PDB file of C-alpha atoms and ligand atoms in Angstrom:
ATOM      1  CA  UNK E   1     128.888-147.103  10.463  1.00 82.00           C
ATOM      2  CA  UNK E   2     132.704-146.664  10.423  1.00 96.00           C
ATOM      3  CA  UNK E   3     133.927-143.050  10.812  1.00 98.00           C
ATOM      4  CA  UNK E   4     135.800-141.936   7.417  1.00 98.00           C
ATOM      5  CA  UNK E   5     138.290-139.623   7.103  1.00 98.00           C
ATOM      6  CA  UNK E   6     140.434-137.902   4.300  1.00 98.00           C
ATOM      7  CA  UNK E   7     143.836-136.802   5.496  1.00 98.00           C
ATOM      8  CA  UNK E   8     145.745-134.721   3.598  1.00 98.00           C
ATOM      9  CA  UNK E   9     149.814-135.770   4.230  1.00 98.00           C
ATOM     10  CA  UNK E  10     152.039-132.530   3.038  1.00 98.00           C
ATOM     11  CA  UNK E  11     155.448-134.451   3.151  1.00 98.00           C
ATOM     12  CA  UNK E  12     158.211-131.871   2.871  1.00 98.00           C
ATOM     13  CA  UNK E  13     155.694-129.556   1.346  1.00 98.00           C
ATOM     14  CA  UNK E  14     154.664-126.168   2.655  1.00 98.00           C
ATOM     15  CA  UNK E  15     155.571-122.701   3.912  1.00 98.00           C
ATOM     16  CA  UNK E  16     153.794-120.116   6.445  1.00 98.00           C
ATOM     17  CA  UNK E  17     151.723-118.565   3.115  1.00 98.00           C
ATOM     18  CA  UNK E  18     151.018-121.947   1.910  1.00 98.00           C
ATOM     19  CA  UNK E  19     149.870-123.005   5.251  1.00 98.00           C
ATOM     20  CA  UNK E  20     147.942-119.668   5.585  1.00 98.00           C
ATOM     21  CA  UNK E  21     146.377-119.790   2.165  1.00 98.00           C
ATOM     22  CA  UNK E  22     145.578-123.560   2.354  1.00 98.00           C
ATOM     23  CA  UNK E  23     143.600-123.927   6.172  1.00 98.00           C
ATOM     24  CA  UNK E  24     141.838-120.504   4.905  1.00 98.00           C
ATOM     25  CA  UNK E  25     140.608-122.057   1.242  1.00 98.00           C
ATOM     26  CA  UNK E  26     139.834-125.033   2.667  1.00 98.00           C
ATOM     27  CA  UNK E  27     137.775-124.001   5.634  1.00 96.00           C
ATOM     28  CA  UNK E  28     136.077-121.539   3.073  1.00 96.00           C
ATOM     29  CA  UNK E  29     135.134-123.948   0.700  1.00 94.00           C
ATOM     30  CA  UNK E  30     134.749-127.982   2.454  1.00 96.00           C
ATOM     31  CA  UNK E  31     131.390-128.204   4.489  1.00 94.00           C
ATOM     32  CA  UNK E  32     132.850-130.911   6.550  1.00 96.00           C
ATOM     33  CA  UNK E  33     130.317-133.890   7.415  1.00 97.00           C
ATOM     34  CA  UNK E  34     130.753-135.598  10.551  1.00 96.00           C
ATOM     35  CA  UNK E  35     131.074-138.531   9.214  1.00 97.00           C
ATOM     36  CA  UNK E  36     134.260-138.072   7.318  1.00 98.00           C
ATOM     37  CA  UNK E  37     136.792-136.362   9.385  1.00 98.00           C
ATOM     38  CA  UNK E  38     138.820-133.680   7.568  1.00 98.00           C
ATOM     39  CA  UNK E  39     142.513-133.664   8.470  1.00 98.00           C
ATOM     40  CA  UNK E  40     145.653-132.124   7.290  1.00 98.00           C
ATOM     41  CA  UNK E  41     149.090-133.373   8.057  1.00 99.00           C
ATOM     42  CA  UNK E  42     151.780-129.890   7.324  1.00 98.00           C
ATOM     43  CA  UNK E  43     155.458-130.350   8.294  1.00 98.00           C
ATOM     44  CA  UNK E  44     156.305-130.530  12.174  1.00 98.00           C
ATOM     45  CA  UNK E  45     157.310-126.627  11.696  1.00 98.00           C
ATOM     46  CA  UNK E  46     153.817-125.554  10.296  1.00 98.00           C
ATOM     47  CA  UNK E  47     151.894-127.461  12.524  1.00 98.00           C
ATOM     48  CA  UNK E  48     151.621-124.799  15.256  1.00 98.00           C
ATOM     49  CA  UNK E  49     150.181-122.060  12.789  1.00 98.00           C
ATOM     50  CA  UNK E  50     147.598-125.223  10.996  1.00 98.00           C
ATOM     51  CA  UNK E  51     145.947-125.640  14.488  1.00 98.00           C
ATOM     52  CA  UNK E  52     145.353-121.940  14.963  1.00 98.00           C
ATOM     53  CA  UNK E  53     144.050-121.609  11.597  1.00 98.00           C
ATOM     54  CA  UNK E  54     142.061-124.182  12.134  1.00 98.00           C
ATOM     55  CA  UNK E  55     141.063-123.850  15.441  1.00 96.00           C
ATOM     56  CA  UNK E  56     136.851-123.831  15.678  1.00 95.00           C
ATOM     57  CA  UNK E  57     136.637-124.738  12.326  1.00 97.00           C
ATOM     58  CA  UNK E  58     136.152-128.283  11.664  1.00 97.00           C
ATOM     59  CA  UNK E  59     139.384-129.184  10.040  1.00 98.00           C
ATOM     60  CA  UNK E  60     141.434-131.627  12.318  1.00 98.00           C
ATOM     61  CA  UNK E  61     145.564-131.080  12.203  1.00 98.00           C
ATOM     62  CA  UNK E  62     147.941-134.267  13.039  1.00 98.00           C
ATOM     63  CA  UNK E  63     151.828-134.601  12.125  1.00 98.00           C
ATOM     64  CA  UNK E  64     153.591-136.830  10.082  1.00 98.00           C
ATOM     65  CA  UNK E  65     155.751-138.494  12.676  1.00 98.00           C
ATOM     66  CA  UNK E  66     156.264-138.466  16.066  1.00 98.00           C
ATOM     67  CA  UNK E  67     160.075-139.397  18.623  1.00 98.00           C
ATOM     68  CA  UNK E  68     159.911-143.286  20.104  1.00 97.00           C
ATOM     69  CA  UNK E  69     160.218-141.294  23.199  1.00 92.00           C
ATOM     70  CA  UNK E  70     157.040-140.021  24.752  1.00 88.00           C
ATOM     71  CA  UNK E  71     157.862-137.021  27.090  1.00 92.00           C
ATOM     72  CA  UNK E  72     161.312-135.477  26.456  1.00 94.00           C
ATOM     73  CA  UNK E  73     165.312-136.169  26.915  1.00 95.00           C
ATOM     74  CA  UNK E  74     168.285-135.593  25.173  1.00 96.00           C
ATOM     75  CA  UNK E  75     167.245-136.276  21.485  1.00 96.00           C
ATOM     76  CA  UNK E  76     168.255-133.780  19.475  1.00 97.00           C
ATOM     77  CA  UNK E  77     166.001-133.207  16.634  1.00 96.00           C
ATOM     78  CA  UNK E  78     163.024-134.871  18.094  1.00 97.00           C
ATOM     79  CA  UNK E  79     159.438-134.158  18.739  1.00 98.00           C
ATOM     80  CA  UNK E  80     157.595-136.396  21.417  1.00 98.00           C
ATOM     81  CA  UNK E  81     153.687-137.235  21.083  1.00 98.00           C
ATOM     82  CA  UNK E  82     153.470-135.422  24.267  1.00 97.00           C
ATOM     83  CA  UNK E  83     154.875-132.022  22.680  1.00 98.00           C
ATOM     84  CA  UNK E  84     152.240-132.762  19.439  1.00 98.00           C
ATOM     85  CA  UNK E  85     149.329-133.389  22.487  1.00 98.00           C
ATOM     86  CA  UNK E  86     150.692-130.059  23.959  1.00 98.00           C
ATOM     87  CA  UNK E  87     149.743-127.596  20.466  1.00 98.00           C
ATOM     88  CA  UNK E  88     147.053-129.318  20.166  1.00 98.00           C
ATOM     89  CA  UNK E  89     147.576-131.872  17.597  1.00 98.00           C
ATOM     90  CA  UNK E  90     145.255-134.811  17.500  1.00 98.00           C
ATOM     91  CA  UNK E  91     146.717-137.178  15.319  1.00 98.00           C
ATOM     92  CA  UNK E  92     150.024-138.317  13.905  1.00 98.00           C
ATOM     93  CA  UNK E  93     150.867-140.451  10.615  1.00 98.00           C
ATOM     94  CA  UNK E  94     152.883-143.187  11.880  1.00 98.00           C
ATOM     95  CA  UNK E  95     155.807-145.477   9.678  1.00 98.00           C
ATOM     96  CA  UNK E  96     154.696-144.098   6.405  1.00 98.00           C
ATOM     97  CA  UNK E  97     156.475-145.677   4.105  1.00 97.00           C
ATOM     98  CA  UNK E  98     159.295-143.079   2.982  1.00 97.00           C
ATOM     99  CA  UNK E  99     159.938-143.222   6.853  1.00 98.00           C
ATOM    100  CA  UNK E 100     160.523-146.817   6.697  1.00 97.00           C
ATOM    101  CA  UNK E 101     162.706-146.658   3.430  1.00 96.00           C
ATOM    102  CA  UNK E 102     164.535-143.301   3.796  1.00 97.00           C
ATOM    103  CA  UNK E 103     165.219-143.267   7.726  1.00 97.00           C
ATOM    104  CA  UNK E 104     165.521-146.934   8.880  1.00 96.00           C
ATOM    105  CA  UNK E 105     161.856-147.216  10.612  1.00 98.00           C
ATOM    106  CA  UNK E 106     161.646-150.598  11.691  1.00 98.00           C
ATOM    107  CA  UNK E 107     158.558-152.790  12.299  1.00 98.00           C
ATOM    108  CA  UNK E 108     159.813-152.524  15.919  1.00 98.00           C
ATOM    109  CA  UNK E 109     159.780-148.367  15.672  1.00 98.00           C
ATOM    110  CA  UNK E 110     156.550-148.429  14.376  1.00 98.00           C
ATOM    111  CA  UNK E 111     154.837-149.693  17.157  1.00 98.00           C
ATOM    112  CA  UNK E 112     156.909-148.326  19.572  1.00 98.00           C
ATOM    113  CA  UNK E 113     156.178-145.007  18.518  1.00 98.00           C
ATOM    114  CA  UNK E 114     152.411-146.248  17.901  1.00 98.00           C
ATOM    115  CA  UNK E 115     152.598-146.994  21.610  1.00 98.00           C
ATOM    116  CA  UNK E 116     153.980-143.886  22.698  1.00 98.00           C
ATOM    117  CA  UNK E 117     151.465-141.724  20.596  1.00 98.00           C
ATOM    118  CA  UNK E 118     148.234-143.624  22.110  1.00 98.00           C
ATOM    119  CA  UNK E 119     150.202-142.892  25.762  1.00 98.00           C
ATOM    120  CA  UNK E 120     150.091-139.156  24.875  1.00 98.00           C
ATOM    121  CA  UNK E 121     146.264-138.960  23.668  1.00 98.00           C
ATOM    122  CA  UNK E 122     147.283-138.321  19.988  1.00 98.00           C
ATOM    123  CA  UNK E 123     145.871-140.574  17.376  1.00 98.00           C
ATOM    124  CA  UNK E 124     148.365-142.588  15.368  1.00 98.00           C
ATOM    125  CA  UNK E 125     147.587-143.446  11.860  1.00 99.00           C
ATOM    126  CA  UNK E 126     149.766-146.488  10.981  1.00 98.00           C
ATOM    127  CA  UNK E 127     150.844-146.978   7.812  1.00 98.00           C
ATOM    128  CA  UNK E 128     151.328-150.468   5.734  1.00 98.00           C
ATOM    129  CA  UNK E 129     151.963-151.873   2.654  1.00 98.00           C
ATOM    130  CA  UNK E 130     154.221-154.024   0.565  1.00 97.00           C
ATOM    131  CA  UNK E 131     156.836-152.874  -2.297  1.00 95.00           C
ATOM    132  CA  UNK E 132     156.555-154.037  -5.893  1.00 93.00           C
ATOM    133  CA  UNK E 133     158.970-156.369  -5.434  1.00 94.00           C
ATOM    134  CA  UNK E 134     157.175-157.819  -2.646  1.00 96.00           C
ATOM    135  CA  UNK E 135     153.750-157.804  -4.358  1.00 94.00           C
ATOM    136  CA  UNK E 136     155.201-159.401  -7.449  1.00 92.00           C
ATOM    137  CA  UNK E 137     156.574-162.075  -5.324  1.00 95.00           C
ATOM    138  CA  UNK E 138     153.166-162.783  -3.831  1.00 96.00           C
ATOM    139  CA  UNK E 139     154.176-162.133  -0.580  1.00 97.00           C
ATOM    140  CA  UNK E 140     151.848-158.398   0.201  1.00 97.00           C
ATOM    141  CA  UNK E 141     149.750-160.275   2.444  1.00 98.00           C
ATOM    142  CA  UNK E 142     152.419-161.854   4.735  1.00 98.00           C
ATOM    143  CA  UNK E 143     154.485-158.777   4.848  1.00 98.00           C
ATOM    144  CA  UNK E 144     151.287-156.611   6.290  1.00 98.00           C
ATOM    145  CA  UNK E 145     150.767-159.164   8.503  1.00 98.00           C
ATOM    146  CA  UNK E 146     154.365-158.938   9.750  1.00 98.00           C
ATOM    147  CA  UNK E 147     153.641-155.397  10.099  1.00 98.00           C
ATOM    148  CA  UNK E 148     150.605-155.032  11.638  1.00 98.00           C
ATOM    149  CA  UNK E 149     151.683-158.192  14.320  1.00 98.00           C
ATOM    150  CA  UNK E 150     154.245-156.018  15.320  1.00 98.00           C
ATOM    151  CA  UNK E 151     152.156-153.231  16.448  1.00 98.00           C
ATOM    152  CA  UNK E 152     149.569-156.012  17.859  1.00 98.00           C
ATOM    153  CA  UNK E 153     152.084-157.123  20.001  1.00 98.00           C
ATOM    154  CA  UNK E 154     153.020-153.576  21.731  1.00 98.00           C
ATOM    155  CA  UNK E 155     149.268-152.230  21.816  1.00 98.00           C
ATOM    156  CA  UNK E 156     146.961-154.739  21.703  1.00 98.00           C
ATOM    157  CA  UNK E 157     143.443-155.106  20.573  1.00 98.00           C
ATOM    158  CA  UNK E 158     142.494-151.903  22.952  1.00 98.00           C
ATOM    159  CA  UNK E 159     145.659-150.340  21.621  1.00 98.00           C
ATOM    160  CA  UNK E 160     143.846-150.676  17.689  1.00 98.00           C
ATOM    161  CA  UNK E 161     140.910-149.204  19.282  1.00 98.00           C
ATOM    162  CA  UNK E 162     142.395-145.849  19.235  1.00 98.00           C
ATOM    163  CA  UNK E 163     143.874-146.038  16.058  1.00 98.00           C
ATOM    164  CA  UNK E 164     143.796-145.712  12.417  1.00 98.00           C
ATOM    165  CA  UNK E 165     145.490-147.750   9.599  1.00 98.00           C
ATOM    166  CA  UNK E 166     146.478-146.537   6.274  1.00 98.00           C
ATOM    167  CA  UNK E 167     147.295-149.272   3.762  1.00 98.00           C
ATOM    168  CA  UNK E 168     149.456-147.966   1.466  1.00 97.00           C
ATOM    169  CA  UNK E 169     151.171-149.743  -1.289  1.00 96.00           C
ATOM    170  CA  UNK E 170     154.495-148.277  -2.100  1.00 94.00           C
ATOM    171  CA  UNK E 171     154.775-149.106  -5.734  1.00 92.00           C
ATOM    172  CA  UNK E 172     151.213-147.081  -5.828  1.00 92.00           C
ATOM    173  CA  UNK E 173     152.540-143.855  -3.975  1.00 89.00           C
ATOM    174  CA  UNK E 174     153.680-140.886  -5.732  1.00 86.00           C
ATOM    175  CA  UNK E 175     154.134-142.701  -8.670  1.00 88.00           C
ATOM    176  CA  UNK E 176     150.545-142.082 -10.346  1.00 84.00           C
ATOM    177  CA  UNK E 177     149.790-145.675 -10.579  1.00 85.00           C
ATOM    178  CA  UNK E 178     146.784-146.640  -8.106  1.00 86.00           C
ATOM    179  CA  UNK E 179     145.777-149.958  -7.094  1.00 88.00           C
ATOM    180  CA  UNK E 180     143.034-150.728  -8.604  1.00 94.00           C
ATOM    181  CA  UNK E 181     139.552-150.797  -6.688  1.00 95.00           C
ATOM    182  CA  UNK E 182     139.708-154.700  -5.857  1.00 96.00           C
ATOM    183  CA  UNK E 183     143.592-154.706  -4.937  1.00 96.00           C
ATOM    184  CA  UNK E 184     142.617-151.909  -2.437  1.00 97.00           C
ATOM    185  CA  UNK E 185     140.147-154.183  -1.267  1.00 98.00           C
ATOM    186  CA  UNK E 186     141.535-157.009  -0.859  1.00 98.00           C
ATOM    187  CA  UNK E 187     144.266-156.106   1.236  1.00 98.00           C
ATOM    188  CA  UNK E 188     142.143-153.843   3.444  1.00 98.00           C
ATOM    189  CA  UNK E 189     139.405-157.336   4.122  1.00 98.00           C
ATOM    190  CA  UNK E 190     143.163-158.975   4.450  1.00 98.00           C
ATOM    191  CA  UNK E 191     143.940-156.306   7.520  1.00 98.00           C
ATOM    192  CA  UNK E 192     140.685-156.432   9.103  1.00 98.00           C
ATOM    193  CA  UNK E 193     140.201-160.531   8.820  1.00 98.00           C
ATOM    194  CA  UNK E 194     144.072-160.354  10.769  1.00 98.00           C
ATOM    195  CA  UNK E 195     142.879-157.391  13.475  1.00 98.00           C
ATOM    196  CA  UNK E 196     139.754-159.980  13.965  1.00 98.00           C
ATOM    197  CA  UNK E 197     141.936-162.443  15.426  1.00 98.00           C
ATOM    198  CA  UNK E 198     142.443-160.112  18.250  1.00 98.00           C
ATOM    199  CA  UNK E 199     138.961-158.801  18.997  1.00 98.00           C
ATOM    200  CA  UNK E 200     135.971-158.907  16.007  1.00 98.00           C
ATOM    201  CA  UNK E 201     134.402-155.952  17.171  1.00 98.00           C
ATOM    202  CA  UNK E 202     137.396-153.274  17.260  1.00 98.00           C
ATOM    203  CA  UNK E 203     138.380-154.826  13.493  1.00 98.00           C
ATOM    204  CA  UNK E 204     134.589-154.332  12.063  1.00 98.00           C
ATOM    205  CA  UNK E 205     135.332-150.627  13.805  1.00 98.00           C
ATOM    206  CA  UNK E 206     138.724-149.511  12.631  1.00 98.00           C
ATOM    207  CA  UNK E 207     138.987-146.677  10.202  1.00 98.00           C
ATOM    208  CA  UNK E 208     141.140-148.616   7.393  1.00 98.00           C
ATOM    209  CA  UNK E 209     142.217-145.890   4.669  1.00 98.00           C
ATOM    210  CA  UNK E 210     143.950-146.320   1.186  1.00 97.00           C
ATOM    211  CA  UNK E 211     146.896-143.949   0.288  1.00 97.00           C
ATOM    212  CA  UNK E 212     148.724-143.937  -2.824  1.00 95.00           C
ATOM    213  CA  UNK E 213     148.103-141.629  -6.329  1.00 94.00           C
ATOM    214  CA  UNK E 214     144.351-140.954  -4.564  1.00 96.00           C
ATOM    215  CA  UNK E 215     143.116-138.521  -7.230  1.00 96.00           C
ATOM    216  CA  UNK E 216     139.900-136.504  -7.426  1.00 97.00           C
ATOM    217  CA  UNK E 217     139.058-138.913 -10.578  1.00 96.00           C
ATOM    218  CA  UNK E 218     139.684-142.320  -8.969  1.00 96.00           C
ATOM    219  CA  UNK E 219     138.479-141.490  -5.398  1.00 97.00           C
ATOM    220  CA  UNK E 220     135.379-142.571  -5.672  1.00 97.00           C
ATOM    221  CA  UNK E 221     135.691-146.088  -7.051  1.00 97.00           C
ATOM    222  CA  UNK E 222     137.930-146.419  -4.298  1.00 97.00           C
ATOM    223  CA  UNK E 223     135.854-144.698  -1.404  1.00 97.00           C
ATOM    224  CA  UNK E 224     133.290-147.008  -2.974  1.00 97.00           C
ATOM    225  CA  UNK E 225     135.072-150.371  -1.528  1.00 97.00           C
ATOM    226  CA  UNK E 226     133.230-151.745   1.465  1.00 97.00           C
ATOM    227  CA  UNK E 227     136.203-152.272   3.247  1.00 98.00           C
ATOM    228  CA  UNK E 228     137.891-148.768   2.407  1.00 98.00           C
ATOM    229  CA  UNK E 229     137.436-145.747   4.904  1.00 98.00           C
ATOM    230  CA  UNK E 230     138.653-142.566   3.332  1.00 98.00           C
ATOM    231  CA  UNK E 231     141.916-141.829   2.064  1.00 98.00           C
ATOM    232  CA  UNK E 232     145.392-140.862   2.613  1.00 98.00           C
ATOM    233  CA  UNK E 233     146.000-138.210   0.252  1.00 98.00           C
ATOM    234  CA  UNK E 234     149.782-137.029  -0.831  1.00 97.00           C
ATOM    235  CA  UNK E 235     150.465-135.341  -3.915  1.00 97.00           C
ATOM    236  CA  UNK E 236     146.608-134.180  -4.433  1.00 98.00           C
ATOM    237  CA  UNK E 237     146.292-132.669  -1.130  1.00 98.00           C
ATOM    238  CA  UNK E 238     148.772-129.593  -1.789  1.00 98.00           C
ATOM    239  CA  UNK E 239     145.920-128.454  -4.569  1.00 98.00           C
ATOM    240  CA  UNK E 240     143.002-127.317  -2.830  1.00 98.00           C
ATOM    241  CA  UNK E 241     140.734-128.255  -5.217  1.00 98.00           C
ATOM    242  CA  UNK E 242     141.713-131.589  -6.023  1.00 98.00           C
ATOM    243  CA  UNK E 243     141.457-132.223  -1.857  1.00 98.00           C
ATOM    244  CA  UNK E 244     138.278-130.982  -1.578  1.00 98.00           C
ATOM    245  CA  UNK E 245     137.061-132.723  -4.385  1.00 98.00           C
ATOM    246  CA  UNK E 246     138.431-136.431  -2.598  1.00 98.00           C
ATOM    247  CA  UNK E 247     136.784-135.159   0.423  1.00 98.00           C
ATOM    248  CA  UNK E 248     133.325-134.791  -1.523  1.00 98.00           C
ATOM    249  CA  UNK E 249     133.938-137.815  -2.711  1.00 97.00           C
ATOM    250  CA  UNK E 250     134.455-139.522   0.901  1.00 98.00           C
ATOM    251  CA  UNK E 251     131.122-137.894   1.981  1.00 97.00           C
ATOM    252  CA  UNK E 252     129.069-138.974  -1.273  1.00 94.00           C
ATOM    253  CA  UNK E 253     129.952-142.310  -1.027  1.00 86.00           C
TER     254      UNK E 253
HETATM  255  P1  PGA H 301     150.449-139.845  -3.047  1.00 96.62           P
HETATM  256  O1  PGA H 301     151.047-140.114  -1.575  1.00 96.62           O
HETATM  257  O2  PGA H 301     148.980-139.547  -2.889  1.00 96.62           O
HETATM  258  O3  PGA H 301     151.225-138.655  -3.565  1.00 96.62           O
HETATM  259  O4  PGA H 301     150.687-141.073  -3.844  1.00 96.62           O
HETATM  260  C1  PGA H 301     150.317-140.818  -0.614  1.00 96.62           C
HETATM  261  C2  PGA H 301     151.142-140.940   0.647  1.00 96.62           C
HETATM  262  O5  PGA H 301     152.358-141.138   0.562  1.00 96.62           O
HETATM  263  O6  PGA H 301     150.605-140.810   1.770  1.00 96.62           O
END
């Protein structure tokens, strides 16, 4: 059995009360089941107070990005994966797509920073997926490939080993329209048949996740995809309920 997971990614959503409020309702009210891990993902600024919160309670705490650089130097601005190892954060959400579009992530950043986030002991959870554009042109299945060869090349099969993927289509995030059941599927067989090619075993073991307009109504039709490990959850995870209700959903699947 593959481990599942539910991650909840804040984006540039939060404050301390929010943070307070949320680890509290949700370690209240989610029994978490060891076989879906629980995770929230709070802005960089939060993420000292999440782990705290959280802190033997069963709720994990990662970060939404991490610097190419693993230790530290003269980069203003930047985090490393060995400060996130440092607070205690176990995993980080790596070249999500608004990354990509908004602030120039390259393929080539991706797994760089996928590299340097394995280095440091903190779980990267790379993120894929095609645009509309792309999709339309038939062309979603060579553009994952491109991006998940990139990261192949720079970690390797062992490299995948200690990682998670999140496919997420960008025409399907934030934007209420969810691939449907057998899209989601179909690309996440697509990732797994390409990590295969690399080593069988690791690629029947990789926690694969969808993201994109996950709601507590459609998470189950989508949990319910043999190749589909949990979710990526934006927009629903800043409502308690509507988290804990995909979360149920990961568990009763
Ligand atoms: P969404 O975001 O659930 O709001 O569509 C998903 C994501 O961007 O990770």
């Amino acid at each position: 059995m593959r481990q599942m997971m539910v991650a909840g990614n804040w984006k540039m959503h939060g404050s301390v009360a929010f943070t307070r409020d949320m680890i509290q309702t949700l370690t209240a009210s989610v029994t978490v089941n060891e076989a879906v891990t629980l995770l929230v993902c709070p802005p960089m600024l939060y993420l000292t107070q999440a782990i705290q919160a959280a802190s033997n309670t069963s709720l994990s705490v990662g970060a939404q990005n991490c610097a190419q650089i693993q230790t530290t130097g003269a980069y203003t601005g930047e985090v490393s994966a060995t400060m996130l190892a440092d607070v205690g954060c176990q995993y980080v959400i790596i070249g999500h797509s608004e990354r990509r579009a908004l602030y120039g992530e390259t393929d080539a950043v991706v797994a760089e920073k996928t590299k340097v986030a394995l280095a440091a002991g903190v779980k990267p959870i790379v993120c894929v997926g095609e645009t509309l554009a792309e999709r339309e042109a038939g062309q979603a299945e060579t553009i994952i490939a491109t991006q998940l060869d990139a990261v192949s090349k720079v970690i390797g099969a062992a490299g995948w080993a200690n990682a998670i993927i999140a496919y997420e289509p960008v025409w399907a995030i934030g934007t209420g329209k969810t691939a449907t059941p057998e899209q989601a599927q179909e690309i996440h067989a697509f990732i797994r048949h390409q990590l295969a090619k690399l080593d069988a075993h690791m690629a029947e073991a990789i926690t694969i996740l969808y993201g994109g307009s996950v709601k507590p109504d459609n998470a189950v039709t989508i949990f319910s995809q043999p190749d589909v490990d949990g979710g990526l959850i934006g927009g629903a995870s800043l409502n308690s309920d509507d988290f804990a209700k995909i979360y149920a959903a990961a568990v009763a699947h």
